[in-house]
mmCIF file of C-alpha atoms in Angstrom:
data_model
loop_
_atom_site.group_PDB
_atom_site.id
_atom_site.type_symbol
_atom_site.label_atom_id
_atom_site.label_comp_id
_atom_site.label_asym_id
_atom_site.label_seq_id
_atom_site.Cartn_x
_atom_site.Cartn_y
_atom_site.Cartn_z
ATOM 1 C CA UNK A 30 189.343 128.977 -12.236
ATOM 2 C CA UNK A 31 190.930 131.812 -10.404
ATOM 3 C CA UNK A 32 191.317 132.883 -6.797
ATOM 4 C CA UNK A 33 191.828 136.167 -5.239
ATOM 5 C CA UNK A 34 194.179 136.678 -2.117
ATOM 6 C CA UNK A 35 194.797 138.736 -0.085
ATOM 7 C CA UNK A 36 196.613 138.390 3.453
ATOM 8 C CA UNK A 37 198.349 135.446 4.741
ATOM 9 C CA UNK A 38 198.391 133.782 0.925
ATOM 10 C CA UNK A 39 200.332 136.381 -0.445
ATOM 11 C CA UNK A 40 203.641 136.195 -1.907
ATOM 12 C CA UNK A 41 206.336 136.173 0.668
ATOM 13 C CA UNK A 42 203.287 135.657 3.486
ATOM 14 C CA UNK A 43 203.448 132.970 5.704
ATOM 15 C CA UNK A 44 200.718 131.020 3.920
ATOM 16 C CA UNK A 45 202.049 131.600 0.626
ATOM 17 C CA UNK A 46 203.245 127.749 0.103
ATOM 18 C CA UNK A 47 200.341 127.409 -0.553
ATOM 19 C CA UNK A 48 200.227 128.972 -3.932
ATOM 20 C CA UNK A 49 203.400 126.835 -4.723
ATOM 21 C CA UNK A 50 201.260 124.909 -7.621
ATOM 22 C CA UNK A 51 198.726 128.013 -9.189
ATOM 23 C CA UNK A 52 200.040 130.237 -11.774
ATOM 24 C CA UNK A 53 200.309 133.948 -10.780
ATOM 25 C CA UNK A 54 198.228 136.202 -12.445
ATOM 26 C CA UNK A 55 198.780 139.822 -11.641
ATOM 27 C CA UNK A 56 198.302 142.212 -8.988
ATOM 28 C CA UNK A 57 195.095 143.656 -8.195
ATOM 29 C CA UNK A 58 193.639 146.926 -6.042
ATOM 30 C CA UNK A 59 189.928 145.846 -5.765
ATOM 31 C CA UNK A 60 187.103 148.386 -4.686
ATOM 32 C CA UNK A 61 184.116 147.871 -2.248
ATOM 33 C CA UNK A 62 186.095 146.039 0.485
ATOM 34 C CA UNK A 63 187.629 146.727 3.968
ATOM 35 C CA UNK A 64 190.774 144.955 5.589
ATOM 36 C CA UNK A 65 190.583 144.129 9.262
ATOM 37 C CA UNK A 66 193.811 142.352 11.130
ATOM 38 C CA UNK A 67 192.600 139.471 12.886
ATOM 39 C CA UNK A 68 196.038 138.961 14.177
ATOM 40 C CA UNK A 69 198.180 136.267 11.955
ATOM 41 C CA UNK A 70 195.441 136.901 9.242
ATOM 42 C CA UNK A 71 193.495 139.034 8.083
ATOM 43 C CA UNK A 72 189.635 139.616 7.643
ATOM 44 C CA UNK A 73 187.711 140.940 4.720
ATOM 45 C CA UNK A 74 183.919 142.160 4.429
ATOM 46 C CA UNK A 75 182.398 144.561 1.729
ATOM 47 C CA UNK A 76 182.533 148.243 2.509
ATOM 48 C CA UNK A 77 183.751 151.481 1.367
ATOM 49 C CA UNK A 78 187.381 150.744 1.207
ATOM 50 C CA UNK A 79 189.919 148.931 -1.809
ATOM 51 C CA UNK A 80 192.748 146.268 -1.096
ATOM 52 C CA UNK A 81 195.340 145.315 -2.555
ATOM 53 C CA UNK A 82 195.438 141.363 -3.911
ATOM 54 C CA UNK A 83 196.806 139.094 -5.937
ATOM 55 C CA UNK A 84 194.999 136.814 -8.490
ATOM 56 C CA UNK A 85 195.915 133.211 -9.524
ATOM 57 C CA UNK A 86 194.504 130.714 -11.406
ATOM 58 C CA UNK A 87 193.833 127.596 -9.446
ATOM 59 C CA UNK A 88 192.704 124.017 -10.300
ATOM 60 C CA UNK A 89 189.934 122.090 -8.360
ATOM 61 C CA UNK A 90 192.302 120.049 -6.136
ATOM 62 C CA UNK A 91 194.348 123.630 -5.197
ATOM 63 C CA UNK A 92 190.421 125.467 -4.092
ATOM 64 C CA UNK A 93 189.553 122.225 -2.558
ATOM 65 C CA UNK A 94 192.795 122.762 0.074
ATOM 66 C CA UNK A 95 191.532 126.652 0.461
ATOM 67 C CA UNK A 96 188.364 125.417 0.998
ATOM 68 C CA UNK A 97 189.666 122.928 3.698
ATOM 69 C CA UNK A 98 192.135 125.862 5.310
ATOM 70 C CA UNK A 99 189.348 128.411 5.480
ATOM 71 C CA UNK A 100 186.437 126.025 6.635
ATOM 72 C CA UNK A 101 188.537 124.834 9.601
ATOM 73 C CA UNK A 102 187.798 128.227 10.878
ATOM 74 C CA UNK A 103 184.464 128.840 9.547
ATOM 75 C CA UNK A 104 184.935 132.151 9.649
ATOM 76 C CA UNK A 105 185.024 132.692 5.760
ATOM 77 C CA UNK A 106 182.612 132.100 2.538
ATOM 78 C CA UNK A 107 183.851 131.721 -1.166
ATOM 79 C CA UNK A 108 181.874 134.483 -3.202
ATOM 80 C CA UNK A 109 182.973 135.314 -7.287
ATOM 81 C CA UNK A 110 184.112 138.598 -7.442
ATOM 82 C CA UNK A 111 184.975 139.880 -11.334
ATOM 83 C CA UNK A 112 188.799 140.988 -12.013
ATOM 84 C CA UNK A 113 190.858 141.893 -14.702
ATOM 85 C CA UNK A 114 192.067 138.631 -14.782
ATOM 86 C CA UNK A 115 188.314 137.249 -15.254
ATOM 87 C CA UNK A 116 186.047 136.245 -12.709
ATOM 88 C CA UNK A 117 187.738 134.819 -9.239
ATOM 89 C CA UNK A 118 186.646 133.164 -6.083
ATOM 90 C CA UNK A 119 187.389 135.823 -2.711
ATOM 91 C CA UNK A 120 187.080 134.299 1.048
ATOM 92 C CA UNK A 121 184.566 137.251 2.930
ATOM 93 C CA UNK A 122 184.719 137.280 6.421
ATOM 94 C CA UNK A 123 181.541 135.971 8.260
ATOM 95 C CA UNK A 124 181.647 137.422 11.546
ATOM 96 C CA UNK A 125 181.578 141.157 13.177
ATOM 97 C CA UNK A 126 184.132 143.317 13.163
ATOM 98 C CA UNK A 127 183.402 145.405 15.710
ATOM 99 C CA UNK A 128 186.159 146.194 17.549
ATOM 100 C CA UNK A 129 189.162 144.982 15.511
ATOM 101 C CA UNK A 130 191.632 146.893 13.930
ATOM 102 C CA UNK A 131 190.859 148.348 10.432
ATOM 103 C CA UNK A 132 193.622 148.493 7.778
ATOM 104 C CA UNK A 133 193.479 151.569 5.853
ATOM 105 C CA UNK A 134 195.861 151.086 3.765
ATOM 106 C CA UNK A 135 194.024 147.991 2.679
ATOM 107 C CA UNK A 136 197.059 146.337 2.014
ATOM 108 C CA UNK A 137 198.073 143.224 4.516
ATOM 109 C CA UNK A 138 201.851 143.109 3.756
ATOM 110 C CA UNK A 139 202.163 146.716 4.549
ATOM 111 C CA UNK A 140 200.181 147.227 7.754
ATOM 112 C CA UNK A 141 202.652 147.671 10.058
ATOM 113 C CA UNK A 142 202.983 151.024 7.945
ATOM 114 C CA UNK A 143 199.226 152.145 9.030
ATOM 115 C CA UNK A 144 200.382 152.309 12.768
#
């Protein structure tokens, strides 16, 4: 299976150990999403925008932790998006996001650049 990231996960991100184990995949500029900066992560809903990602393949016990990370928040849902990498898993943001700071650049390790 594969999983799509796109903030915190990323290499060199401050999540990113936890990618140690999955097998990079490519890079990936996805359409029909929007970026918001929740701070020391990011959000992600559908919209008119693209971001920039990065897909890996994953094994059950890897998705399981990602499931764990993200549900501690429960602010995210798992929904299959199609790559060119194959189908992979994306976290969606669940809540409004009114008020928080688009990024337009739609890429996370490059916001600072949108200010």
């Amino acid at each position: 299976m594969r999983i799509i990231v796109y903030g915190s996960l990323r290499r060199g991100q401050g999540n990113s150990h936890w990618m140690t184990n999955a097998q990079w995949l490519g890079e990936y500029r996805i359409a029909g999403y929007e970026l918001y900066d929740l701070g020391h992560y990011p959000a992600v809903i559908k919209g008119e925008g693209e971001i920039d990602c990065e897909v890996y393949r994953i094994d059950s016990s890897i998705l399981a932790e990602l499931d764990e990370l993200k549900n501690d928040t429960r602010d995210y849902k798992r929904e299959l998006v199609k790559t060119p990498y194959g189908s992979a898993w994306m976290y969606l943001y669940l809540h409004s996001v009114d008020g928080l700071k688009r990024i337009d650049s739609g890429d996370w390790v490059h916001r600072k650049d949108d200010e």
